[in-house]
Short mmCIF file of C-alpha atoms in Angstrom, two decimals:
data_model
loop_
_atom_site.label_atom_id
_atom_site.label_comp_id
_atom_site.label_asym_id
_atom_site.label_seq_id
_atom_site.Cartn_x
_atom_site.Cartn_y
_atom_site.Cartn_z
CA UNK Y 1 0.00 0.00 0.00
CA UNK Y 2 2.91 2.27 0.74
CA UNK Y 3 4.34 1.61 -2.70
CA UNK Y 4 1.02 2.67 -4.24
CA UNK Y 5 1.22 5.93 -2.38
CA UNK Y 6 4.77 6.60 -3.49
CA UNK Y 7 4.01 5.85 -7.13
CA UNK Y 8 0.98 8.15 -7.09
CA UNK Y 9 3.00 10.86 -5.34
CA UNK Y 10 5.78 10.59 -7.91
CA UNK Y 11 3.27 10.83 -10.75
CA UNK Y 12 1.65 13.85 -9.14
CA UNK Y 13 4.93 15.70 -8.67
CA UNK Y 14 6.15 14.84 -12.18
CA UNK Y 15 2.90 15.91 -13.82
CA UNK Y 16 2.85 19.14 -11.86
CA UNK Y 17 6.43 19.96 -12.80
CA UNK Y 18 5.65 19.40 -16.45
CA UNK Y 19 2.38 21.32 -16.16
CA UNK Y 20 3.99 24.52 -14.96
CA UNK Y 21 6.69 24.40 -17.60
CA UNK Y 22 4.54 23.87 -20.71
CA UNK Y 23 4.17 26.68 -23.19
CA UNK Y 24 0.78 25.70 -24.49
CA UNK Y 25 -2.08 26.09 -22.04
CA UNK Y 26 -4.00 23.01 -23.16
CA UNK Y 27 -0.97 20.77 -22.73
CA UNK Y 28 -0.46 22.17 -19.25
CA UNK Y 29 -4.12 21.48 -18.56
CA UNK Y 30 -3.71 17.83 -19.60
CA UNK Y 31 -0.78 17.37 -17.24
CA UNK Y 32 -2.65 19.17 -14.48
CA UNK Y 33 -5.56 16.75 -14.88
CA UNK Y 34 -3.13 13.83 -14.57
CA UNK Y 35 -1.75 15.42 -11.44
CA UNK Y 36 -5.25 15.74 -10.00
CA UNK Y 37 -5.96 12.09 -10.80
CA UNK Y 38 -2.77 11.12 -8.96
CA UNK Y 39 -3.79 13.17 -5.95
CA UNK Y 40 -7.20 11.48 -6.02
CA UNK Y 41 -5.44 8.12 -5.78
CA UNK Y 42 -3.39 9.45 -2.87
CA UNK Y 43 -6.66 10.35 -1.16
CA UNK Y 44 -7.98 6.88 -1.82
CA UNK Y 45 -4.88 5.30 -0.33
CA UNK Y 46 -4.90 7.39 2.84
CA UNK Y 47 -8.48 6.42 3.57
CA UNK Y 48 -10.57 9.18 2.07
CA UNK Y 49 -12.46 7.50 -0.81
CA UNK Y 50 -15.26 10.05 -0.70
CA UNK Y 51 -12.81 12.89 -1.18
CA UNK Y 52 -11.14 10.99 -4.00
CA UNK Y 53 -14.50 10.93 -5.79
CA UNK Y 54 -15.08 14.60 -5.03
CA UNK Y 55 -11.64 15.50 -6.31
CA UNK Y 56 -12.36 13.73 -9.57
CA UNK Y 57 -15.84 15.16 -10.03
CA UNK Y 58 -15.23 18.74 -9.00
CA UNK Y 59 -11.58 19.42 -9.73
CA UNK Y 60 -10.83 17.23 -12.71
CA UNK Y 61 -14.41 17.43 -13.95
CA UNK Y 62 -15.79 20.87 -13.32
CA UNK Y 63 -12.90 23.25 -12.71
CA UNK Y 64 -10.71 21.89 -15.48
CA UNK Y 65 -13.60 22.04 -17.93
CA UNK Y 66 -14.05 25.66 -16.90
CA UNK Y 67 -10.40 26.30 -17.71
CA UNK Y 68 -10.80 24.51 -21.00
CA UNK Y 69 -13.84 26.62 -21.94
CA UNK Y 70 -11.96 29.82 -21.24
CA UNK Y 71 -8.95 28.66 -23.22
CA UNK Y 72 -11.26 27.79 -26.08
CA UNK Y 73 -12.99 31.16 -25.87
CA UNK Y 74 -9.65 32.92 -25.97
CA UNK Y 75 -8.38 30.66 -28.68
CA UNK Y 76 -6.90 32.24 -31.71
CA UNK Y 77 -8.58 31.15 -34.93
CA UNK Y 78 -6.04 30.08 -37.51
CA UNK Y 79 -3.34 29.55 -34.96
CA UNK Y 80 -5.62 27.02 -33.28
CA UNK Y 81 -5.89 24.86 -36.37
CA UNK Y 82 -2.11 24.62 -36.62
CA UNK Y 83 -1.97 23.65 -32.99
CA UNK Y 84 -4.69 21.09 -33.51
CA UNK Y 85 -2.66 19.52 -36.27
CA UNK Y 86 0.18 19.34 -33.80
CA UNK Y 87 -2.03 17.51 -31.30
CA UNK Y 88 -2.35 14.55 -33.59
CA UNK Y 89 1.33 13.77 -33.19
CA UNK Y 90 1.76 11.01 -30.64
CA UNK Y 91 4.62 12.78 -28.87
CA UNK Y 92 2.20 15.29 -27.41
CA UNK Y 93 -0.23 12.94 -25.74
CA UNK Y 94 2.14 10.03 -25.13
CA UNK Y 95 3.43 11.25 -21.78
CA UNK Y 96 0.10 12.19 -20.21
CA UNK Y 97 -1.39 8.89 -21.27
CA UNK Y 98 1.66 6.99 -19.98
CA UNK Y 99 1.31 8.66 -16.59
CA UNK Y 100 -2.43 8.02 -16.58
CA UNK Y 101 -1.82 4.37 -17.46
CA UNK Y 102 0.46 4.05 -14.44
CA UNK Y 103 -2.32 5.48 -12.34
CA UNK Y 104 -5.05 3.19 -13.63
CA UNK Y 105 -2.85 0.09 -13.21
CA UNK Y 106 -2.18 1.19 -9.68
CA UNK Y 107 -5.86 1.79 -8.98
CA UNK Y 108 -6.81 -1.66 -10.29
CA UNK Y 109 -4.05 -3.19 -8.17
CA UNK Y 110 -5.22 -1.40 -5.06
CA UNK Y 111 -8.88 -2.29 -5.55
CA UNK Y 112 -8.20 -5.93 -6.40
CA UNK Y 113 -5.83 -6.57 -3.55
CA UNK Y 114 -7.83 -5.12 -0.76
CA UNK Y 115 -11.41 -4.64 -1.91
CA UNK Y 116 -11.41 -1.50 0.16
CA UNK Y 117 -8.84 1.17 0.85
CA UNK Y 118 -6.90 -0.57 3.58
CA UNK Y 119 -3.60 0.65 4.88
CA UNK Y 120 -5.37 3.54 6.46
CA UNK Y 121 -5.85 3.26 10.17
CA UNK Y 122 -9.35 4.56 9.87
CA UNK Y 123 -11.32 4.91 6.68
CA UNK Y 124 -13.53 7.95 6.94
CA UNK Y 125 -16.84 7.15 5.31
CA UNK Y 126 -19.12 9.66 3.59
CA UNK Y 127 -21.56 9.20 6.46
CA UNK Y 128 -19.09 10.47 9.02
CA UNK Y 129 -18.23 13.40 6.80
CA UNK Y 130 -21.90 14.23 6.43
CA UNK Y 131 -22.56 14.02 10.15
CA UNK Y 132 -19.58 16.23 10.86
CA UNK Y 133 -20.46 18.61 8.05
CA UNK Y 134 -23.99 19.28 9.23
CA UNK Y 135 -23.22 18.95 12.93
CA UNK Y 136 -20.42 21.12 14.28
CA UNK Y 137 -19.62 22.62 10.87
CA UNK Y 138 -23.10 23.75 9.89
CA UNK Y 139 -22.07 27.40 10.04
CA UNK Y 140 -19.22 26.60 7.66
CA UNK Y 141 -21.68 25.08 5.21
CA UNK Y 142 -23.77 28.22 5.32
CA UNK Y 143 -20.73 30.42 4.80
CA UNK Y 144 -19.61 28.25 1.89
CA UNK Y 145 -23.00 28.56 0.24
CA UNK Y 146 -22.76 32.31 0.72
CA UNK Y 147 -19.31 32.29 -0.86
CA UNK Y 148 -20.48 30.24 -3.81
CA UNK Y 149 -23.46 32.53 -4.33
CA UNK Y 150 -21.26 35.62 -4.28
CA UNK Y 151 -18.84 33.91 -6.62
CA UNK Y 152 -21.67 33.17 -9.02
CA UNK Y 153 -23.00 36.72 -8.90
CA UNK Y 154 -19.50 38.14 -9.23
CA UNK Y 155 -18.62 36.02 -12.23
CA UNK Y 156 -21.91 36.90 -13.91
CA UNK Y 157 -21.41 40.57 -13.21
CA UNK Y 158 -17.88 40.58 -14.59
CA UNK Y 159 -19.00 38.67 -17.65
CA UNK Y 160 -21.85 41.10 -18.28
CA UNK Y 161 -19.94 44.27 -17.69
CA UNK Y 162 -17.30 43.38 -20.22
CA UNK Y 163 -19.75 43.99 -23.03
CA UNK Y 164 -20.95 47.33 -21.69
CA UNK Y 165 -17.43 48.64 -21.21
CA UNK Y 166 -16.65 47.83 -24.77
CA UNK Y 167 -19.57 49.95 -25.87
CA UNK Y 168 -18.60 52.76 -23.59
CA UNK Y 169 -14.97 52.96 -24.58
CA UNK Y 170 -15.54 51.95 -28.16
CA UNK Y 171 -12.70 49.46 -28.10
CA UNK Y 172 -12.18 47.90 -31.46
CA UNK Y 173 -13.28 44.46 -30.31
CA UNK Y 174 -16.72 45.80 -31.14
CA UNK Y 175 -15.65 46.33 -34.72
CA UNK Y 176 -14.18 42.87 -34.81
CA UNK Y 177 -17.43 41.35 -33.73
CA UNK Y 178 -19.26 43.24 -36.45
CA UNK Y 179 -16.74 42.06 -39.02
CA UNK Y 180 -17.03 38.45 -38.00
CA UNK Y 181 -20.78 38.82 -37.98
CA UNK Y 182 -22.69 35.61 -37.55
CA UNK Y 183 -19.73 33.54 -38.62
CA UNK Y 184 -19.21 32.09 -35.18
CA UNK Y 185 -16.71 29.52 -36.31
CA UNK Y 186 -14.18 32.09 -37.45
CA UNK Y 187 -15.10 34.78 -34.98
CA UNK Y 188 -12.04 36.38 -33.51
CA UNK Y 189 -9.69 34.73 -35.94
CA UNK Y 190 -8.10 38.06 -36.65
CA UNK Y 191 -6.94 38.25 -33.07
CA UNK Y 192 -4.00 36.02 -33.87
CA UNK Y 193 -2.09 38.95 -35.27
CA UNK Y 194 -2.57 40.90 -32.06
CA UNK Y 195 -1.40 38.06 -29.91
CA UNK Y 196 1.86 37.69 -31.75
CA UNK K 1 1.84 12.66 2.72
CA UNK K 2 2.78 15.98 4.22
CA UNK K 3 6.01 16.05 2.23
CA UNK K 4 4.01 15.56 -0.95
CA UNK K 5 1.74 18.43 0.04
CA UNK K 6 4.73 20.68 0.70
CA UNK K 7 6.34 19.70 -2.61
CA UNK K 8 3.18 20.41 -4.57
CA UNK K 9 2.68 23.71 -2.79
CA UNK K 10 6.24 24.73 -3.61
CA UNK K 11 5.75 23.77 -7.22
CA UNK K 12 2.60 25.85 -7.38
CA UNK K 13 4.43 28.77 -5.83
CA UNK K 14 7.27 28.44 -8.34
CA UNK K 15 4.74 28.37 -11.16
CA UNK K 16 3.00 31.42 -9.76
CA UNK K 17 6.23 33.35 -9.52
CA UNK K 18 7.78 32.39 -12.83
CA UNK K 19 4.92 32.30 -15.31
CA UNK K 20 3.53 35.52 -16.69
CA UNK K 21 0.55 34.06 -18.51
CA UNK K 22 -2.61 34.64 -16.49
CA UNK K 23 -4.01 31.21 -17.21
CA UNK K 24 -0.88 29.62 -15.80
CA UNK K 25 -1.10 31.88 -12.80
CA UNK K 26 -4.61 30.65 -12.08
CA UNK K 27 -3.51 27.05 -12.58
CA UNK K 28 -0.69 27.53 -10.09
CA UNK K 29 -3.13 28.92 -7.57
CA UNK K 30 -5.23 25.81 -8.11
CA UNK K 31 -2.19 23.59 -7.48
CA UNK K 32 -1.43 25.44 -4.26
CA UNK K 33 -5.03 25.19 -3.01
CA UNK K 34 -5.01 21.52 -3.82
CA UNK K 35 -1.76 21.02 -1.92
CA UNK K 36 -3.14 22.75 1.16
CA UNK K 37 -6.22 20.53 0.93
CA UNK K 38 -3.90 17.54 0.76
CA UNK K 39 -2.25 18.73 3.96
CA UNK K 40 -5.67 18.83 5.63
CA UNK K 41 -6.43 15.31 4.46
CA UNK K 42 -3.03 14.23 5.80
CA UNK K 43 -4.00 15.59 9.19
CA UNK K 44 -7.31 13.79 8.98
CA UNK K 45 -5.44 10.58 8.18
CA UNK K 46 -3.04 11.09 11.05
CA UNK K 47 -5.71 11.42 13.72
CA UNK K 48 -8.52 9.45 12.10
CA UNK K 49 -10.98 12.31 12.32
CA UNK K 50 -13.30 13.54 9.56
CA UNK K 51 -12.65 17.21 10.33
CA UNK K 52 -9.78 17.58 7.90
CA UNK K 53 -11.88 16.14 5.11
CA UNK K 54 -14.67 18.59 5.90
CA UNK K 55 -12.07 21.33 5.55
CA UNK K 56 -11.09 19.91 2.20
CA UNK K 57 -14.69 20.16 1.02
CA UNK K 58 -14.69 23.82 2.04
CA UNK K 59 -11.42 24.37 0.18
CA UNK K 60 -12.93 22.70 -2.86
CA UNK K 61 -15.94 25.03 -2.82
CA UNK K 62 -13.70 28.03 -2.32
CA UNK K 63 -11.46 26.99 -5.20
CA UNK K 64 -14.49 26.66 -7.45
CA UNK K 65 -15.72 30.15 -6.54
CA UNK K 66 -12.23 31.60 -6.88
CA UNK K 67 -11.58 30.11 -10.25
CA UNK K 68 -14.92 31.21 -11.68
CA UNK K 69 -14.36 34.81 -10.63
CA UNK K 70 -10.74 34.66 -11.75
CA UNK K 71 -11.63 33.35 -15.17
CA UNK K 72 -14.35 35.96 -15.57
CA UNK K 73 -11.78 38.64 -14.76
CA UNK K 74 -9.41 37.05 -17.23
CA UNK K 75 -12.03 37.13 -19.98
CA UNK K 76 -12.72 40.78 -19.32
CA UNK K 77 -9.02 41.55 -19.32
CA UNK K 78 -8.61 39.72 -22.59
CA UNK K 79 -11.40 41.74 -24.19
CA UNK K 80 -9.62 44.89 -23.19
CA UNK K 81 -6.13 43.84 -24.25
CA UNK K 82 -5.50 41.04 -26.71
CA UNK K 83 -2.81 39.53 -24.52
CA UNK K 84 -2.70 37.50 -21.34
CA UNK K 85 0.56 38.90 -20.02
CA UNK K 86 0.11 39.97 -16.44
CA UNK K 87 2.77 42.65 -16.86
CA UNK K 88 0.43 44.67 -19.04
CA UNK K 89 -2.07 44.69 -16.21
CA UNK K 90 0.20 46.94 -14.22
CA UNK K 91 -0.36 49.66 -16.78
CA UNK K 92 -4.12 49.74 -16.25
CA UNK K 93 -5.38 52.85 -14.58
CA UNK K 94 -8.91 53.20 -13.32
#
């Protein structure tokens, strides 16, 4: 069980190192997802299977998809197609998939050999977490809901105001949107020259 | 486990300090939040209590809120300037 932890830790550290040194954001995102998967396995090994599931669903699922959406929204038309051609080369996705393969082999090993996450002194079940969450930490739950609500309103407000400010200051992104018109596929493709 | 948390936190800090791209900055902040959550889970493992895991759930919710606001700011910044270099942000006035 200790060896499983060390392998997952090594994969996490490696993937994180590679993630912060990539030049392309999507590649970094891939490595970051692998790192999150490795950390989820670490959680599983130290007796927190519920948190491992949460890590996968929320971090690797929701937050990373949010990043991906933003990267896609910012993406630069013609430049993106070149990059996409580059993605088809195996050298780009070979390392993330190799690291992920290590992780899945390890996960299968751990599940088959124990049937449950042993090695931990005390496996904390979702029930205990729930009792603790709505018992002594009820005020924390309320505060978290408040925080999430304010985050939602804040993100919406920032997203809305961006359009109005463009109108007010007459920044040429307005003109660009008119030029691209309803051609959503190629909208913003002329931004590539600005990014260079 | 704690050593892993410290290593990941340091890596996130290095990423935060060295990268100038705003997306990478946000990613590094995510790595650091995740590492601190890992430290909480390590404490929970050490003493066999669920409290640390409850804290991790709070950190998770906070990271979600933080990243949504951060990405909205990033989108607005990108509409204003067609670059994601955080150095240009220092020239914004008002």
